[in-house]
Tab-separated table of C-alpha atoms in Angstrom:
chain	number	residue	atom	x	y	z
V	1	UNK	CA	94.738	171.510	70.652
V	2	UNK	CA	95.880	169.217	68.024
V	3	UNK	CA	99.121	168.572	66.624
V	4	UNK	CA	99.562	166.697	63.309
V	5	UNK	CA	102.646	164.855	62.377
V	6	UNK	CA	103.888	167.482	59.447
V	7	UNK	CA	103.699	170.158	62.568
V	8	UNK	CA	105.967	168.033	64.684
V	9	UNK	CA	108.294	167.391	61.805
V	10	UNK	CA	108.130	170.988	60.463
V	11	UNK	CA	111.086	170.790	58.405
V	12	UNK	CA	109.846	167.867	56.208
V	13	UNK	CA	107.292	168.118	53.479
V	14	UNK	CA	104.037	166.322	54.344
V	15	UNK	CA	104.671	163.828	51.827
V	16	UNK	CA	107.970	162.670	53.437
V	17	UNK	CA	106.542	162.824	56.617
V	18	UNK	CA	104.102	160.286	55.602
V	19	UNK	CA	106.511	158.040	54.450
V	20	UNK	CA	108.735	158.279	57.391
V	21	UNK	CA	105.709	156.820	59.497
V	22	UNK	CA	104.823	154.177	57.080
V	23	UNK	CA	108.434	153.119	57.909
V	24	UNK	CA	108.717	153.512	61.347
V	25	UNK	CA	105.435	152.420	62.289
V	26	UNK	CA	105.519	148.454	61.247
V	27	UNK	CA	108.874	148.290	63.040
V	28	UNK	CA	107.510	149.694	65.980
V	29	UNK	CA	104.676	147.388	66.181
V	30	UNK	CA	106.855	144.446	65.524
V	31	UNK	CA	109.468	145.578	68.122
V	32	UNK	CA	106.456	145.966	70.942
V	33	UNK	CA	104.618	142.729	69.933
V	34	UNK	CA	108.396	140.925	70.795
V	35	UNK	CA	108.448	142.692	73.541
V	36	UNK	CA	105.018	141.721	74.973
V	37	UNK	CA	103.546	138.933	73.008
V	38	UNK	CA	103.235	135.803	75.980
V	39	UNK	CA	103.965	132.148	75.126
V	40	UNK	CA	101.311	130.360	73.794
V	41	UNK	CA	99.727	127.800	76.135
V	42	UNK	CA	101.670	123.909	75.507
V	43	UNK	CA	99.207	121.648	74.197
V	44	UNK	CA	98.228	118.874	76.354
V	45	UNK	CA	99.006	115.211	75.324
V	46	UNK	CA	95.901	113.674	73.495
V	47	UNK	CA	95.324	109.991	74.701
V	48	UNK	CA	93.154	107.522	72.900
V	49	UNK	CA	91.263	105.107	75.431
V	50	UNK	CA	92.227	101.242	75.225
V	51	UNK	CA	89.804	98.210	75.510
V	52	UNK	CA	88.783	99.068	79.149
V	53	UNK	CA	86.403	101.761	77.074
V	54	UNK	CA	84.362	99.250	75.080
V	55	UNK	CA	81.426	97.393	76.965
V	56	UNK	CA	82.214	94.140	79.026
V	57	UNK	CA	80.277	92.330	76.476
V	58	UNK	CA	82.192	93.612	73.239
V	59	UNK	CA	83.534	90.597	71.639
V	60	UNK	CA	87.219	92.139	72.253
V	61	UNK	CA	86.634	91.549	75.742
V	62	UNK	CA	85.475	88.098	75.731
V	63	UNK	CA	88.550	86.888	74.047
V	64	UNK	CA	90.926	88.934	76.258
V	65	UNK	CA	88.942	90.044	79.694
V	66	UNK	CA	91.160	92.696	81.755
V	67	UNK	CA	91.318	89.768	84.363
V	68	UNK	CA	92.824	87.315	81.676
V	69	UNK	CA	95.616	86.661	84.086
V	70	UNK	CA	95.371	86.875	88.082
V	71	UNK	CA	97.203	90.011	89.870
V	72	UNK	CA	95.781	92.952	87.502
V	73	UNK	CA	95.785	96.542	88.330
V	74	UNK	CA	96.248	99.622	86.647
V	75	UNK	CA	98.494	102.488	86.669
V	76	UNK	CA	98.445	105.918	85.520
V	77	UNK	CA	102.202	106.862	83.985
V	78	UNK	CA	102.510	110.262	82.165
V	79	UNK	CA	101.655	108.838	78.669
V	80	UNK	CA	98.057	106.980	79.868
V	81	UNK	CA	97.148	104.363	81.923
V	82	UNK	CA	98.738	101.121	81.749
V	83	UNK	CA	97.297	97.842	82.566
V	84	UNK	CA	99.454	95.071	84.239
V	85	UNK	CA	99.635	91.693	85.926
V	86	UNK	CA	101.463	90.153	88.750
V	87	UNK	CA	101.597	86.600	88.550
V	88	UNK	CA	103.928	83.556	90.470
V	89	UNK	CA	105.093	83.240	94.063
V	90	UNK	CA	105.844	87.150	95.527
V	91	UNK	CA	109.195	85.887	96.246
V	92	UNK	CA	109.920	84.581	93.128
V	93	UNK	CA	112.833	85.600	91.075
V	94	UNK	CA	111.276	88.447	88.790
V	95	UNK	CA	110.925	88.285	85.147
V	96	UNK	CA	109.510	90.894	82.829
V	97	UNK	CA	107.661	89.573	79.638
V	98	UNK	CA	107.250	92.105	76.788
V	99	UNK	CA	104.705	91.492	74.118
V	100	UNK	CA	105.443	92.594	70.655
V	101	UNK	CA	103.866	94.827	67.746
V	102	UNK	CA	100.199	94.096	67.314
V	103	UNK	CA	99.009	91.425	69.948
V	104	UNK	CA	99.016	92.726	73.759
V	105	UNK	CA	99.849	90.595	76.910
V	106	UNK	CA	97.748	87.312	75.733
V	107	UNK	CA	100.505	86.347	73.423
V	108	UNK	CA	102.192	84.905	76.580
V	109	UNK	CA	99.008	83.172	77.702
V	110	UNK	CA	100.751	79.688	77.649
V	111	UNK	CA	104.315	80.980	78.832
V	112	UNK	CA	103.357	82.993	81.366
V	113	UNK	CA	101.464	80.706	83.670
V	114	UNK	CA	104.180	77.961	82.962
V	115	UNK	CA	107.198	80.272	84.448
V	116	UNK	CA	105.125	81.424	87.291
V	117	UNK	CA	104.225	77.110	88.223
V	118	UNK	CA	107.735	77.229	88.043
V	119	UNK	CA	108.441	79.569	90.955
V	120	UNK	CA	108.726	82.755	88.829
V	121	UNK	CA	107.608	86.205	90.028
V	122	UNK	CA	106.359	87.442	86.341
V	123	UNK	CA	105.187	91.009	85.623
V	124	UNK	CA	103.233	91.078	82.160
V	125	UNK	CA	101.547	94.499	80.797
V	126	UNK	CA	100.105	95.962	77.590
V	127	UNK	CA	102.308	98.251	75.468
V	128	UNK	CA	100.655	101.777	74.989
V	129	UNK	CA	98.130	101.397	72.224
V	130	UNK	CA	97.486	97.719	72.746
V	131	UNK	CA	94.875	96.097	74.897
V	132	UNK	CA	93.756	97.899	78.143
V	133	UNK	CA	97.053	100.388	78.032
V	134	UNK	CA	95.909	103.935	76.330
V	135	UNK	CA	97.383	105.082	73.356
V	136	UNK	CA	98.769	108.561	73.582
V	137	UNK	CA	98.688	110.529	70.293
V	138	UNK	CA	102.759	110.541	69.993
V	139	UNK	CA	105.950	109.175	68.529
V	140	UNK	CA	106.008	105.403	69.219
V	141	UNK	CA	109.718	105.133	69.745
V	142	UNK	CA	112.149	103.064	71.561
V	143	UNK	CA	112.125	105.979	73.841
V	144	UNK	CA	108.453	105.757	74.764
V	145	UNK	CA	108.855	102.283	75.052
V	146	UNK	CA	111.921	101.418	77.528
V	147	UNK	CA	110.670	104.595	79.655
V	148	UNK	CA	106.993	102.927	80.227
V	149	UNK	CA	108.663	99.830	81.476
V	150	UNK	CA	111.360	101.674	83.608
V	151	UNK	CA	108.418	103.662	85.201
V	152	UNK	CA	106.153	100.528	85.503
V	153	UNK	CA	109.075	98.747	87.561
V	154	UNK	CA	109.561	101.649	89.898
V	155	UNK	CA	105.805	101.722	90.739
V	156	UNK	CA	105.836	97.730	91.292
V	157	UNK	CA	108.830	98.233	93.231
V	158	UNK	CA	110.888	96.093	91.140
V	159	UNK	CA	114.717	97.608	91.690
V	160	UNK	CA	115.606	94.515	88.922
V	161	UNK	CA	114.565	92.043	86.797
V	162	UNK	CA	114.989	89.642	83.862
V	163	UNK	CA	113.876	90.719	80.723
V	164	UNK	CA	112.146	88.490	78.064
V	165	UNK	CA	110.792	90.016	75.079
V	166	UNK	CA	109.122	88.683	71.187
V	167	UNK	CA	109.231	90.263	68.137
V	168	UNK	CA	108.875	93.755	69.039
V	169	UNK	CA	109.500	93.430	72.449
V	170	UNK	CA	112.544	91.966	71.885
V	171	UNK	CA	113.768	95.141	70.289
V	172	UNK	CA	112.306	97.257	73.471
V	173	UNK	CA	114.321	94.232	75.881
V	174	UNK	CA	117.283	95.359	74.059
V	175	UNK	CA	117.364	98.963	74.233
V	176	UNK	CA	116.087	98.684	77.422
V	177	UNK	CA	119.019	96.789	78.749
V	178	UNK	CA	121.295	99.272	76.860
V	179	UNK	CA	119.522	102.563	78.500
V	180	UNK	CA	118.653	101.070	81.924
V	181	UNK	CA	121.360	98.605	82.597
V	182	UNK	CA	121.254	99.113	86.421
V	183	UNK	CA	117.604	97.748	86.187
V	184	UNK	CA	118.398	94.403	84.798
V	185	UNK	CA	119.266	91.615	86.829
V	186	UNK	CA	121.549	89.422	84.536
V	187	UNK	CA	119.570	87.776	81.779
V	188	UNK	CA	117.908	88.712	78.762
V	189	UNK	CA	115.871	86.765	76.342
V	190	UNK	CA	114.849	87.610	72.682
V	191	UNK	CA	112.398	85.688	70.920
V	192	UNK	CA	112.086	86.342	66.904
V	193	UNK	CA	113.320	89.657	68.335
V	194	UNK	CA	112.703	92.467	66.181
V	195	UNK	CA	115.138	95.662	66.159
V	196	UNK	CA	117.408	94.861	63.364
V	197	UNK	CA	114.614	94.934	60.577
V	198	UNK	CA	115.321	95.703	57.159
V	199	UNK	CA	112.781	97.664	55.094
V	200	UNK	CA	113.298	95.254	52.553
V	201	UNK	CA	111.652	92.481	54.862
V	202	UNK	CA	108.462	94.796	55.160
V	203	UNK	CA	106.191	94.146	52.421
V	204	UNK	CA	104.751	96.913	50.418
V	205	UNK	CA	100.911	97.111	51.907
V	206	UNK	CA	102.533	97.012	55.361
V	207	UNK	CA	104.902	100.091	53.917
V	208	UNK	CA	101.696	101.818	52.582
V	209	UNK	CA	99.190	101.473	55.491
V	210	UNK	CA	101.433	102.573	57.989
V	211	UNK	CA	102.491	105.401	55.695
V	212	UNK	CA	101.240	109.282	57.435
V	213	UNK	CA	98.513	109.817	54.447
V	214	UNK	CA	97.112	106.546	54.852
V	215	UNK	CA	97.137	107.141	58.805
V	216	UNK	CA	95.207	110.029	58.235
V	217	UNK	CA	92.384	108.280	56.055
V	218	UNK	CA	92.145	105.090	58.321
V	219	UNK	CA	91.751	107.552	61.347
V	220	UNK	CA	88.528	109.137	59.943
V	221	UNK	CA	85.494	107.990	61.558
V	222	UNK	CA	84.002	107.006	58.219
V	223	UNK	CA	86.921	104.690	57.731
V	224	UNK	CA	86.721	103.178	61.397
V	225	UNK	CA	82.937	102.707	60.620
V	226	UNK	CA	83.706	100.734	57.981
V	227	UNK	CA	86.120	98.791	59.920
V	228	UNK	CA	83.839	97.715	62.407
V	229	UNK	CA	81.448	96.997	60.067
V	230	UNK	CA	83.984	94.493	58.358
V	231	UNK	CA	84.785	93.194	61.890
V	232	UNK	CA	80.965	92.444	62.704
V	233	UNK	CA	80.565	90.653	59.848
V	234	UNK	CA	82.571	87.359	60.554
V	235	UNK	CA	84.918	85.518	62.951
V	236	UNK	CA	88.634	85.079	61.623
V	237	UNK	CA	88.538	82.132	63.249
V	238	UNK	CA	91.939	82.341	65.941
V	239	UNK	CA	90.950	84.162	68.773
V	240	UNK	CA	94.347	86.125	68.353
V	241	UNK	CA	93.936	87.253	64.997
V	242	UNK	CA	90.217	88.133	66.034
V	243	UNK	CA	91.796	90.645	68.520
V	244	UNK	CA	93.920	92.251	66.544
V	245	UNK	CA	90.776	93.146	63.820
V	246	UNK	CA	88.672	94.210	66.882
V	247	UNK	CA	91.597	96.641	67.873
V	248	UNK	CA	92.167	98.145	65.215
V	249	UNK	CA	88.191	98.821	64.419
V	250	UNK	CA	87.145	100.020	67.709
V	251	UNK	CA	90.174	101.486	69.369
V	252	UNK	CA	90.758	104.715	67.471
V	253	UNK	CA	94.390	104.954	68.823
V	254	UNK	CA	95.827	101.599	67.822
V	255	UNK	CA	96.217	101.891	63.997
V	256	UNK	CA	98.452	104.895	64.517
V	257	UNK	CA	100.243	103.084	67.374
V	258	UNK	CA	101.179	100.292	64.927
V	259	UNK	CA	101.709	102.776	61.902
V	260	UNK	CA	104.179	104.845	64.411
V	261	UNK	CA	106.022	101.675	65.577
V	262	UNK	CA	106.617	100.185	62.357
V	263	UNK	CA	107.720	103.948	61.218
V	264	UNK	CA	109.861	104.954	64.361
V	265	UNK	CA	109.689	102.543	66.665
V	266	UNK	CA	111.999	99.653	67.851
V	267	UNK	CA	111.796	97.630	64.572
V	268	UNK	CA	114.817	98.732	63.198
V	269	UNK	CA	118.247	100.703	63.823
V	270	UNK	CA	119.121	99.146	66.998
V	271	UNK	CA	122.160	97.838	66.382
V	272	UNK	CA	124.321	99.917	68.835
V	273	UNK	CA	121.633	98.811	71.319
V	274	UNK	CA	122.032	95.298	70.580
V	275	UNK	CA	126.081	95.855	70.713
V	276	UNK	CA	125.534	97.532	74.052
V	277	UNK	CA	123.655	94.654	75.425
V	278	UNK	CA	126.160	92.532	74.372
V	279	UNK	CA	129.121	94.548	75.985
V	280	UNK	CA	127.372	95.007	79.140
V	281	UNK	CA	126.024	91.476	79.873
V	282	UNK	CA	129.695	90.349	79.040
V	283	UNK	CA	131.161	92.593	81.663
V	284	UNK	CA	129.055	91.689	84.440
V	285	UNK	CA	128.602	87.855	83.494
V	286	UNK	CA	124.757	88.373	82.143
V	287	UNK	CA	123.568	86.118	79.517
V	288	UNK	CA	121.251	86.824	76.519
V	289	UNK	CA	119.359	83.541	75.197
V	290	UNK	CA	117.887	83.771	71.619
V	291	UNK	CA	114.991	81.708	70.599
V	292	UNK	CA	114.007	81.709	66.878
V	293	UNK	CA	111.691	79.318	64.555
V	294	UNK	CA	113.050	78.451	61.266
V	295	UNK	CA	110.048	79.060	59.430
V	296	UNK	CA	109.490	82.909	60.994
V	297	UNK	CA	108.275	84.743	57.916
V	298	UNK	CA	108.072	87.968	60.123
V	299	UNK	CA	111.117	88.185	61.309
V	300	UNK	CA	113.339	85.562	59.449
V	301	UNK	CA	115.297	83.328	61.196
V	302	UNK	CA	118.696	84.445	59.541
V	303	UNK	CA	118.426	87.564	61.620
V	304	UNK	CA	119.401	84.821	64.408
V	305	UNK	CA	123.251	85.127	62.928
V	306	UNK	CA	122.812	88.906	62.938
V	307	UNK	CA	122.079	88.787	66.606
V	308	UNK	CA	124.723	86.723	67.159
V	309	UNK	CA	127.763	89.101	65.498
V	310	UNK	CA	126.404	92.099	67.814
V	311	UNK	CA	126.136	89.559	71.178
V	312	UNK	CA	128.787	86.689	70.466
V	313	UNK	CA	128.520	85.293	73.388
V	314	UNK	CA	124.426	84.617	72.939
V	315	UNK	CA	123.416	81.375	73.064
V	316	UNK	CA	120.981	80.279	70.296
V	317	UNK	CA	117.911	77.767	70.892
V	318	UNK	CA	116.465	77.007	67.061
V	319	UNK	CA	112.776	75.369	66.715
V	320	UNK	CA	112.459	73.619	63.716
V	321	UNK	CA	109.409	74.843	61.861
V	322	UNK	CA	108.521	77.438	64.308
V	323	UNK	CA	106.502	80.388	63.049
V	324	UNK	CA	106.862	83.915	64.208
V	325	UNK	CA	104.421	83.375	66.842
V	326	UNK	CA	105.935	80.968	68.692
V	327	UNK	CA	104.937	81.754	71.790
V	328	UNK	CA	101.698	80.347	70.382
V	329	UNK	CA	102.460	77.640	68.422
V	330	UNK	CA	105.497	76.261	69.964
V	331	UNK	CA	104.746	77.384	73.621
V	332	UNK	CA	106.231	74.198	75.365
V	333	UNK	CA	109.472	74.574	73.902
V	334	UNK	CA	109.768	78.193	74.056
V	335	UNK	CA	108.946	77.768	78.041
V	336	UNK	CA	111.175	74.996	78.721
V	337	UNK	CA	114.081	77.194	77.198
V	338	UNK	CA	113.138	80.212	79.256
V	339	UNK	CA	112.871	77.863	82.584
V	340	UNK	CA	116.368	76.276	81.873
V	341	UNK	CA	117.902	79.687	80.830
V	342	UNK	CA	116.165	81.588	83.946
V	343	UNK	CA	117.040	78.860	86.508
V	344	UNK	CA	120.840	78.810	85.727
């Protein structure tokens, strides 16, 4: 025997019973869904490969092999594998060198050996998305970079170190010192440091290329093939510039990492972190060194004065005619200033 809805609701005319059914049924279904639905599985972090994925005969690996410095090794961290090097006497004073936006640790090619020869134990590494470190598909903000360094220090067994950063690495050094002051010995050196840049100092081309729309285009396979075609045609002459060009062409995570760093990374808006570094270093009798070139067209020399307003006790070393890539063009002056500062 079957029962119809009208039999269950005898006082209602068939049309009213059907209307009641249409009103109640969706509510019952929706309520049942919320009681029974299981959370979606979290998406896994996608990680783009580094230069390590390219053939050993690749031009980029010829310019910058993974054994460019002695004491190299890889460590797998939550956001991907990181390449690092430890050079200099094992029991020397510990110093971390942080590179900038687009050029990996090769930027220290003349400075790092000089520090090692003076008895320092030097830790170099490639930031996420550059060189031999993986490129996670995530936001490249200051927290990503400072956490990378904190985990790397933990892995190599360093409880504290002096911190040196160039360009964007200076912004990372300031943010790291503000977030993890207990991991900083007592000295921080900022070379042509980003972190306080204004949007007006960035070219329209830079802003356009780092926009989400252009990144969608530049990340496409046809566009990357075009970049590879251009990269294979003719060398730019400078090994450093050539390395940047080859990373852009052959590493799918490089351009997004650069673009995200420009939009959300430690290039701008770090005034509170610089101020915190100033307060903490003065409180602990620490010291801060600024090294800047007067011909810097990327982070102009006037920013040295702005940093000093936030860190009044910071010492400034001015290099006349020094461009932005000052660790390459004026390596001796930079090295001597760092050795003098770190040995005090």
